[in-house]
CSV table of C-alpha atoms and ligand atoms in Angstrom, one decimal:
chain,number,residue,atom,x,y,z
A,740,UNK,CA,13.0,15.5,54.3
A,741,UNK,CA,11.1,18.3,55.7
A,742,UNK,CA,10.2,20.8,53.2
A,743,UNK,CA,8.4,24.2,53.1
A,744,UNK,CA,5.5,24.0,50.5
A,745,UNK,CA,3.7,26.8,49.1
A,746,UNK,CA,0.4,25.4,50.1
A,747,UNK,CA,-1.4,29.1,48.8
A,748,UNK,CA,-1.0,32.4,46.8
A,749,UNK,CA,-3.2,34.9,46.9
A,750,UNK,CA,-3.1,38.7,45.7
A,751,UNK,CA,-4.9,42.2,46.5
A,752,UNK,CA,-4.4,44.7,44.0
A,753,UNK,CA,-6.6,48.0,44.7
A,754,UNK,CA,-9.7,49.1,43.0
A,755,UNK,CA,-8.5,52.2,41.3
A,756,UNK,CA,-5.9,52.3,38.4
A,757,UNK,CA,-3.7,55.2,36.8
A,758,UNK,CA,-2.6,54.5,33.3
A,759,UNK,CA,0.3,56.0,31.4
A,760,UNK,CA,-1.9,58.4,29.5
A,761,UNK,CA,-3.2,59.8,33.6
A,762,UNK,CA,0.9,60.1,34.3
A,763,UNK,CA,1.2,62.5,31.1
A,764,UNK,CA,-0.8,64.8,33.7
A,765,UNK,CA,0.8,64.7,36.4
A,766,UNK,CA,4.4,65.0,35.2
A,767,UNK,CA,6.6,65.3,32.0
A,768,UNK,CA,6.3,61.7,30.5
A,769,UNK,CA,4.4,60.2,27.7
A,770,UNK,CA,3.0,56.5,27.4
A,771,UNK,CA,5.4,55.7,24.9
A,772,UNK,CA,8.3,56.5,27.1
A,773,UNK,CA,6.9,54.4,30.0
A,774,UNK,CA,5.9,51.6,27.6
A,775,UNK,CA,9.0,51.5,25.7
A,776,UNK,CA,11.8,51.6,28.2
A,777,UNK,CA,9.9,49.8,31.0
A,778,UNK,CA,7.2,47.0,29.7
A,779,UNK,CA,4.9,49.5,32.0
A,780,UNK,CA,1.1,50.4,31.0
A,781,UNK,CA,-0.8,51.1,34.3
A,782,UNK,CA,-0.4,50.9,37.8
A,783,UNK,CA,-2.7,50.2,41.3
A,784,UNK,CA,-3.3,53.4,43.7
A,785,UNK,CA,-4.6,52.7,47.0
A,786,UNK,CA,-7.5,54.4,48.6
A,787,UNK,CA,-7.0,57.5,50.9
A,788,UNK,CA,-8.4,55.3,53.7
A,789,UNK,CA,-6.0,52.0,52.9
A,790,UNK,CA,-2.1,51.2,54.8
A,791,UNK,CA,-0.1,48.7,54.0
A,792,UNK,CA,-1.4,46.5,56.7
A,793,UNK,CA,-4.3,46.6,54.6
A,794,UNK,CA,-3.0,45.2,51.2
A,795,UNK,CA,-0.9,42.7,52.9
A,796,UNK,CA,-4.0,41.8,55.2
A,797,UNK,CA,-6.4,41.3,52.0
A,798,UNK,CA,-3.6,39.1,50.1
A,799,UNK,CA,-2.7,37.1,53.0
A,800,UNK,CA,-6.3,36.3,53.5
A,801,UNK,CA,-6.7,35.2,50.1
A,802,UNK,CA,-3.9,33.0,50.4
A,803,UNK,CA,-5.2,31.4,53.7
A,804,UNK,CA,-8.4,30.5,52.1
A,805,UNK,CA,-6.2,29.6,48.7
A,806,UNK,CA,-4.8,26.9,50.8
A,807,UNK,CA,-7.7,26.2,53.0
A,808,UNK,CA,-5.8,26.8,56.3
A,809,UNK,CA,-7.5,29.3,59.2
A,810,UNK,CA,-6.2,32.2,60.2
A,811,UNK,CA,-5.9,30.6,63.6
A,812,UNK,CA,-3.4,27.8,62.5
A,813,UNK,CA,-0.6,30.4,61.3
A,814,UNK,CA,2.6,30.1,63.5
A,815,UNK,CA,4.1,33.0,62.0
A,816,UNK,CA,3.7,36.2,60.1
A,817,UNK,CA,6.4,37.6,57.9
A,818,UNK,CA,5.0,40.9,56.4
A,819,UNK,CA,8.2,42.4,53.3
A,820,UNK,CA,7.4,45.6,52.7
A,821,UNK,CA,9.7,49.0,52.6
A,822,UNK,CA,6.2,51.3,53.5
A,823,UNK,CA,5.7,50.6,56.6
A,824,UNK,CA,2.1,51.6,58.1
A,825,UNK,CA,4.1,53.3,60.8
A,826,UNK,CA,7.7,53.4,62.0
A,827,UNK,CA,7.1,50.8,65.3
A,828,UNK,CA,5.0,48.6,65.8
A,829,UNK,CA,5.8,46.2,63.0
A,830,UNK,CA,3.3,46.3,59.7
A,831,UNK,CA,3.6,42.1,60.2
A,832,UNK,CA,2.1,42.6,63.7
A,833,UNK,CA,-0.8,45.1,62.7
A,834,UNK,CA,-1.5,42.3,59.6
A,835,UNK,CA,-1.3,39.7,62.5
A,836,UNK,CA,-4.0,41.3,64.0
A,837,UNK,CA,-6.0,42.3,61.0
A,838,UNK,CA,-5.9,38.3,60.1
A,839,UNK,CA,-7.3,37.2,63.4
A,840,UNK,CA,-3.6,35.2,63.4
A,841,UNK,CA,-3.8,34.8,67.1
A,842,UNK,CA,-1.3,32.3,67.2
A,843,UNK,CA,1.4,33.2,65.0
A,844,UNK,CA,4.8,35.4,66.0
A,845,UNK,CA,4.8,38.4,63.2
A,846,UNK,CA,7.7,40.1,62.3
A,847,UNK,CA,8.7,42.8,59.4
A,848,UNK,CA,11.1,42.5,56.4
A,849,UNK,CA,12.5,45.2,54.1
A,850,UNK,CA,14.7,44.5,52.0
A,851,UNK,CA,13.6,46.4,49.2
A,852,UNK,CA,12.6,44.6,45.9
A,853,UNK,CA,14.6,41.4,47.3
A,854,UNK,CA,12.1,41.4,50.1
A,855,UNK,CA,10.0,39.0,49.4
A,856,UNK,CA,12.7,36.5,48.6
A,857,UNK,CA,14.2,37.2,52.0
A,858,UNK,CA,10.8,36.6,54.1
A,859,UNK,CA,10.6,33.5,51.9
A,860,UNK,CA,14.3,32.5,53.1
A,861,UNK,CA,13.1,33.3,56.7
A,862,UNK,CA,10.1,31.2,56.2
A,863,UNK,CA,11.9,28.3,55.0
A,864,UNK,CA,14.5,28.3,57.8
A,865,UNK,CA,11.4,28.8,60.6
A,866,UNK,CA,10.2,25.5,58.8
A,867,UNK,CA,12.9,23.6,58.1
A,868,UNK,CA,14.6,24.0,61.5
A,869,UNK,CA,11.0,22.4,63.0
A,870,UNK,CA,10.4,25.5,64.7
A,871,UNK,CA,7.1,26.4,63.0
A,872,UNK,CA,4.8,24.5,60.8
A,873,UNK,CA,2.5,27.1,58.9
A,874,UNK,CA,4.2,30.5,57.9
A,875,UNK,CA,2.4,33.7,56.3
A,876,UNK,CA,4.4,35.7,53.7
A,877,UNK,CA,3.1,38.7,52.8
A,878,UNK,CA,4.7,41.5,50.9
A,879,UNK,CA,3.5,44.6,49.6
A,880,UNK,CA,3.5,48.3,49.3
A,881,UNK,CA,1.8,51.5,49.1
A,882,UNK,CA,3.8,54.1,47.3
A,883,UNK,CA,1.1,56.5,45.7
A,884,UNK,CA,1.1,58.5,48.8
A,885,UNK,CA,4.5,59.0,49.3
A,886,UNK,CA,5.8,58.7,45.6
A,887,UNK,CA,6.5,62.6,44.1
A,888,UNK,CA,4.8,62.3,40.9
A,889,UNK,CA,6.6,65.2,39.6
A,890,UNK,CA,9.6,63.7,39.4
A,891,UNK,CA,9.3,61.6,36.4
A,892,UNK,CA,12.4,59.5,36.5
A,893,UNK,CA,11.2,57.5,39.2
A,894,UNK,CA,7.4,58.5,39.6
A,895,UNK,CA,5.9,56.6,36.4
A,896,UNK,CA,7.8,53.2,37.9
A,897,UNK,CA,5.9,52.3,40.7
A,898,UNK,CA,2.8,50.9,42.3
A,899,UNK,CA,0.3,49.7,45.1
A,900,UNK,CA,-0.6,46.2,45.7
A,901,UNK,CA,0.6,43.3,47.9
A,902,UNK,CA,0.8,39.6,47.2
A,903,UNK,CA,0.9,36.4,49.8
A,904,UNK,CA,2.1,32.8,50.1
A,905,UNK,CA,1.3,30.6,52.8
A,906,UNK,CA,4.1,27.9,53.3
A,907,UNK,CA,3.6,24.5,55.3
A,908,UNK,CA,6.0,21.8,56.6
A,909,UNK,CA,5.6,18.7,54.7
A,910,UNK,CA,7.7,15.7,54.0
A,911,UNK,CA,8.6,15.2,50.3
A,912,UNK,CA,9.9,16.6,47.2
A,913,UNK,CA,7.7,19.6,46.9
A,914,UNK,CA,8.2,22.8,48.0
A,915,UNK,CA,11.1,24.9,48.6
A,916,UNK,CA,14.6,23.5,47.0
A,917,UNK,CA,17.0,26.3,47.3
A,918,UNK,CA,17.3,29.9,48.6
A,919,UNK,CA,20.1,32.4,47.9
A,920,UNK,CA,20.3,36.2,49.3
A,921,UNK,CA,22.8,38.5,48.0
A,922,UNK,CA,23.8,42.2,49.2
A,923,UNK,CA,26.9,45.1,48.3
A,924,UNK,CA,25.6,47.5,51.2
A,925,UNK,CA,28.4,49.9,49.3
A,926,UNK,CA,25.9,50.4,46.4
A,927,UNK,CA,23.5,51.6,48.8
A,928,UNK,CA,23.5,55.2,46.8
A,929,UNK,CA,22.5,53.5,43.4
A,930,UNK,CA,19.0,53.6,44.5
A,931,UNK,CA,18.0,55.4,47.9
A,932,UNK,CA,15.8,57.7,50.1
A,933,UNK,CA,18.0,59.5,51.9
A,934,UNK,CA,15.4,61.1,54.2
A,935,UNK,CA,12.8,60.9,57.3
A,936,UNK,CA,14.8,58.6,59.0
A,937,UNK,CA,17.5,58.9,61.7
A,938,UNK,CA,20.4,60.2,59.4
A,939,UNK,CA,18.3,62.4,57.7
A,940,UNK,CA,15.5,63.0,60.3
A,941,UNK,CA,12.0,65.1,59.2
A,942,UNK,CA,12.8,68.9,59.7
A,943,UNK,CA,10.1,71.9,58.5
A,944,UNK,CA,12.9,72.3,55.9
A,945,UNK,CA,13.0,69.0,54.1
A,946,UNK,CA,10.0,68.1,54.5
A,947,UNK,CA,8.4,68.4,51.5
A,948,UNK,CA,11.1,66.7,49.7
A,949,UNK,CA,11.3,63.7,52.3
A,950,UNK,CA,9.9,61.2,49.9
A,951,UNK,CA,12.4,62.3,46.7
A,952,UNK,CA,14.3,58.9,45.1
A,953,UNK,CA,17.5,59.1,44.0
A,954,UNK,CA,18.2,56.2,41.7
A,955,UNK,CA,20.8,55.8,39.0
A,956,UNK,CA,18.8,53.8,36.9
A,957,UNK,CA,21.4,53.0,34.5
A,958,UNK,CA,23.8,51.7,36.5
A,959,UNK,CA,21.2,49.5,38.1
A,960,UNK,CA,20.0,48.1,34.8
A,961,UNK,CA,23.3,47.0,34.2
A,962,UNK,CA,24.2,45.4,37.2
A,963,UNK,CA,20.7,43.8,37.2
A,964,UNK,CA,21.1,42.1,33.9
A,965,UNK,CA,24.4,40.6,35.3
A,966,UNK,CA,23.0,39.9,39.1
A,967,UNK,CA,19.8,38.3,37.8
A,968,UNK,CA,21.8,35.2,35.9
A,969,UNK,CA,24.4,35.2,38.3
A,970,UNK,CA,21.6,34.6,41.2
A,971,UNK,CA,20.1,32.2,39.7
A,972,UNK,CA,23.2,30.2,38.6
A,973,UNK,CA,23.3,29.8,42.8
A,974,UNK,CA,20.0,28.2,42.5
A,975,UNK,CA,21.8,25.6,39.9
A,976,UNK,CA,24.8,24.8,41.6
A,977,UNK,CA,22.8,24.6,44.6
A,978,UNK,CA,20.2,21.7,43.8
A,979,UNK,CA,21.7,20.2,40.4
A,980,UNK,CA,19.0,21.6,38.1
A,981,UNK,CA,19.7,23.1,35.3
A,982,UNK,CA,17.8,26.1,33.2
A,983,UNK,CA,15.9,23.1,31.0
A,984,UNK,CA,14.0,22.2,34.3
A,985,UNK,CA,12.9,25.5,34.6
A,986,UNK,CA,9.0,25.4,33.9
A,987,UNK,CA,9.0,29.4,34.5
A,988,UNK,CA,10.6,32.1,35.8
A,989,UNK,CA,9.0,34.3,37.6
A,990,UNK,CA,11.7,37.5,38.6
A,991,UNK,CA,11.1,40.6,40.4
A,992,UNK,CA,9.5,43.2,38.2
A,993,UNK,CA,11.0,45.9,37.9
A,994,UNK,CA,11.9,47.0,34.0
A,995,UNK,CA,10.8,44.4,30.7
A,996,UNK,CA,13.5,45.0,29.4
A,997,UNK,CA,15.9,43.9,32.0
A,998,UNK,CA,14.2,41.0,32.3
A,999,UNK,CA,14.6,39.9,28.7
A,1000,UNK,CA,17.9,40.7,28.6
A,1001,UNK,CA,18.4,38.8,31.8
A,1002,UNK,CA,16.8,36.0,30.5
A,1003,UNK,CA,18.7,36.0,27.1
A,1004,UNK,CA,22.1,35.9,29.2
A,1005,UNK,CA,20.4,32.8,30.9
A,1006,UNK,CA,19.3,31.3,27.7
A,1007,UNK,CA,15.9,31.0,29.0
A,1008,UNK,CA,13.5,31.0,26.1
A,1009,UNK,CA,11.4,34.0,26.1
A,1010,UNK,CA,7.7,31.7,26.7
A,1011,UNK,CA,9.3,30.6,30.0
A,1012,UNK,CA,9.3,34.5,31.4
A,1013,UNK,CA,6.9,35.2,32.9
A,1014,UNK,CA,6.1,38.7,33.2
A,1015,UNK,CA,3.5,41.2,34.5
A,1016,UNK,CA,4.8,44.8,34.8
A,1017,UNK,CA,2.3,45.9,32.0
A,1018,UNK,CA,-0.3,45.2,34.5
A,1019,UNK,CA,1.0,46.5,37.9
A,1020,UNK,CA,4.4,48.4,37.5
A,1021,UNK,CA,7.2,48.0,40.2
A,1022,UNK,CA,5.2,46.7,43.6
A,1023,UNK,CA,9.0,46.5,45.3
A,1024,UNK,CA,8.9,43.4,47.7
A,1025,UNK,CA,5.2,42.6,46.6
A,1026,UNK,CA,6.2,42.0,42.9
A,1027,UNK,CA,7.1,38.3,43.1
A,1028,UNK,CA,4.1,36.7,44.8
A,1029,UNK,CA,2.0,39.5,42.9
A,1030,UNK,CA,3.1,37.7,39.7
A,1031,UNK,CA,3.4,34.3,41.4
A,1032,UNK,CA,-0.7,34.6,42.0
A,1033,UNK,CA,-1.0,36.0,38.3
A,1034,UNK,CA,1.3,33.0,37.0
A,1035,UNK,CA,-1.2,30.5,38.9
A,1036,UNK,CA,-4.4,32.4,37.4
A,1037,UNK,CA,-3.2,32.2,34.1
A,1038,UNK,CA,-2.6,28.7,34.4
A,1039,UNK,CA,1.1,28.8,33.6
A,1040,UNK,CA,1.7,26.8,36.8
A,1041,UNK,CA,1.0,23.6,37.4
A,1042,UNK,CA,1.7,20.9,40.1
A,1043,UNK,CA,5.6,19.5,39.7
A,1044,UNK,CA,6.4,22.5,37.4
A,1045,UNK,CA,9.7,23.9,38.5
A,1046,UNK,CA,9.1,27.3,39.3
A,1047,UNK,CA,12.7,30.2,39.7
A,1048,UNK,CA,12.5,32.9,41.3
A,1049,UNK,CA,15.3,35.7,41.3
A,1050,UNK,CA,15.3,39.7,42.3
A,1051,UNK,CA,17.6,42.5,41.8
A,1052,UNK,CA,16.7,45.9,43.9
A,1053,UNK,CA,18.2,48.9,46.5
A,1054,UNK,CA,20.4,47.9,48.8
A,1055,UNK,CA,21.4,46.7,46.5
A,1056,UNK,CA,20.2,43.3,46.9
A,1057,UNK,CA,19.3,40.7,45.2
A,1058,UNK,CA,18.3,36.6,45.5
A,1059,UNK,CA,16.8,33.7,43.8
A,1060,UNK,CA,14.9,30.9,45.0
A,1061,UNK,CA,13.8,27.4,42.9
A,1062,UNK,CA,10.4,25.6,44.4
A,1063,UNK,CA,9.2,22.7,43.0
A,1064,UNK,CA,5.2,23.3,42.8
B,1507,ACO,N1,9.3,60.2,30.7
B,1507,ACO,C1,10.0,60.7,29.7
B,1507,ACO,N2,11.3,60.9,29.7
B,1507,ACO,C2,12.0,60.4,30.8
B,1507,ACO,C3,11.3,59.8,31.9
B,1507,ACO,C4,9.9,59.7,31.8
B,1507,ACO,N3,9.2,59.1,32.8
B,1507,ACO,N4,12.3,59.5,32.8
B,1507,ACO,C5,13.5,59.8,32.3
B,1507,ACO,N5,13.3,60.4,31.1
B,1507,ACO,C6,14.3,60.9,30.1
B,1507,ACO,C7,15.6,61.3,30.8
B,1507,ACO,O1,15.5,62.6,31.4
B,1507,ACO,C8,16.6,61.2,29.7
B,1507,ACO,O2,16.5,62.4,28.9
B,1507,ACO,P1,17.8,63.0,28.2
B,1507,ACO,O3,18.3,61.9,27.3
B,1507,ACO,O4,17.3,64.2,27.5
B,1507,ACO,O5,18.8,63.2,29.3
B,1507,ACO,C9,16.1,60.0,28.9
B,1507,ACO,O6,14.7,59.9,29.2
B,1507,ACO,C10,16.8,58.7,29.1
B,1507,ACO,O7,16.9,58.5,30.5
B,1507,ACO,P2,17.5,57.2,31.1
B,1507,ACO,O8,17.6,57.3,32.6
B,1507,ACO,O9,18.8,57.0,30.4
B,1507,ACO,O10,16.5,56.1,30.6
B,1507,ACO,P3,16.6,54.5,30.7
B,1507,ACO,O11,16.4,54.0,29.3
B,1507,ACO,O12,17.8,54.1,31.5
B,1507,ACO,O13,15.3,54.1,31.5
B,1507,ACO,C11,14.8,53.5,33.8
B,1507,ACO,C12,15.2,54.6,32.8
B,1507,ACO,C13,13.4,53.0,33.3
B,1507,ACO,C14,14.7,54.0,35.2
B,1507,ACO,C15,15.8,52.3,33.7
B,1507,ACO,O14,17.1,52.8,33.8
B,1507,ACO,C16,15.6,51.2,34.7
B,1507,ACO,O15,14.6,50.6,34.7
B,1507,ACO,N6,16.6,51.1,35.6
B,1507,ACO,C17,16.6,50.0,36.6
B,1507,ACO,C18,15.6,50.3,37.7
B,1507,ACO,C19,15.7,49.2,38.8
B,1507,ACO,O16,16.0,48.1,38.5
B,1507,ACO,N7,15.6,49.6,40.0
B,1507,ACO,C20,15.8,48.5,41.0
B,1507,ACO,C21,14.5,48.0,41.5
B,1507,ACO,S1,13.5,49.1,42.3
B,1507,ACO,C22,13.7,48.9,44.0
B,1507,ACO,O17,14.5,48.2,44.5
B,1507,ACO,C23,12.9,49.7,44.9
């Protein structure tokens, strides 16, 4: 059987870093807050000069050389991200061209913090349907320059970065075993942007509030310490594995302590989650592969392991996916 293998990971975090003790300045928080209630210690900020295109660019090339495949043999590139460098053309098709992928279709993916687990669904249908051999999934955002810092609730949760996978056909056991996507468009309020786009369009009146998040952060704690065992329960009934295959889980990052809880509810002992908000915050669709690379640098993965992933985020979405390494 044809299967899509991740053949490569890579990751581009940027240079600069804003810890909880530089958020006590620019809003009404304090590092014990952010620690305690999220797992959270510091997150990446881009430079003035640096788009999206360029995170995703920077982590997809590290992937590439990751799997020892040119830039020249990618058939496709999926780019999950909901910070677009611009509204049209797609940020997949200015990473395209940043990668000297020649060859390769590009496309873009948002679905918010589920993102990557969709491009990663779209990959493995591109590949298992024998329509391309060598897919690019890149996911990533930059938040710090759009992000109101002043508004505490959701400023203190996010940050830049973007992580990568490059996926090959292969024949075999390896790779890809199951995908699952989930979404309840009626939820879309539990976690939104309602302006700067064509409900809402930019006016000299709401402009300076454009980027303002409305989330009920509560209500989606709940539901994601439900969604997250139910997704992954898909993955089970899916494939025939159980949670004692499971070598680790790596979920979307959003809050610690969802993801213990989460894991609890699954009966997944605590050594198998793998976690790395402390480091980076909430990177959105760039979380997974972000913590996938970090998984693989800290030698927590290793060839045959059983790897689940699972996501919970606006839309609200949500999705789990389990690859055998
Ligand atoms: N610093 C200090 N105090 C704060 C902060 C802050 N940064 N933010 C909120 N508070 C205050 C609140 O005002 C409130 O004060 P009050 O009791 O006087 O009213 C108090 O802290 C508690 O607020 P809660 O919102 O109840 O805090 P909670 O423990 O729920 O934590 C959080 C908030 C971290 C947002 C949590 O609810 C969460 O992580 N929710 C899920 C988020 C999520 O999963 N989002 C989806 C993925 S993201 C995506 O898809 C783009």
């Amino acid at each position: 059987m044809i299967r899509a293998r991740v053949v490569g990971t890579g990751n581009y975090l940027p240079e600069k870093i804003l810890t909880n003790k530089d958020m006590e300045v620019l809003c009404d928080t304090t590092d014990e807050w952010i620690q305690q209630r999220t797992g959270i210690k510091q997150r990446h900020v881009a430079a003035p000069d640096e788009a999206t295109s360029d995170l995703c660019t920077r982590a997809a090339e590290n992937a590439l050389k990751d799997a020892g495949i040119a830039a020249g043999d990618v058939d496709a590139v999926i780019c999950c991200t909901l910070t677009p460098d611009y509204m049209f053309p797609s940020t997949g098709s200015v990473v395209q061209a940043k990668l000297g992928a020649d060859n390769a279709a590009a496309l873009d993916i948002n679905a918010a913090c589920s993102g990557f687990l969709y491009g990663l669904a779209t990959a493995n249908a591109y590949i298992q349907s024998g329509l391309y051999k060598t897919v690019v999934v890149t996911a990533g955002e930059l938040v710090s320059n759009r992000i109101i810092y002043k508004n505490r609730d959701t400023g203190v949760l996010f940050g830049d970065g973007a992580g990568a996978v490059v996926l090959r056909a292969e024949e075999g056991e390896r790779g890809v075993l199951s995908m699952y996507l989930g979404s309840d468009g009626k939820s879309a309020d539990m976690l939104i942007m309602h302006k700067g786009g064509s409900k809402v369009p930019p006016k000299p009146d709401n402009v300076l509030d454009i980027f303002t998040i409305q989330m009920k952060g509560q209500e989606l704690f709940k539901r994601a310490v439900v969604k997250f065992p139910e997704a992954c329960q898909k993955a089970f009934d899916s494939t025939g594995l159980t949670i004692d295959d499971v070598a680790l889980f790596v979920p979307h990052q959003a809050n610690g302590r969802i993801l213990e809880a989460a894991a609890q509810r699954m009966g997944l002992p605590t050594e198998k989650l793998y976690m790395n908000i402390d480091r980076v915050a909430n990177i959105v669709a760039g979380s997974i592969p972000i913590a996938l690379h970090h998984a693989r640098e800290d030698g927590r993965i290793k060839d045959g392991d059983i790897v689940l992933l699972a996501s919970f985020g606006a839309g609200v979405t949500w999705g789990s996916s389990l690859i055998r390494w």
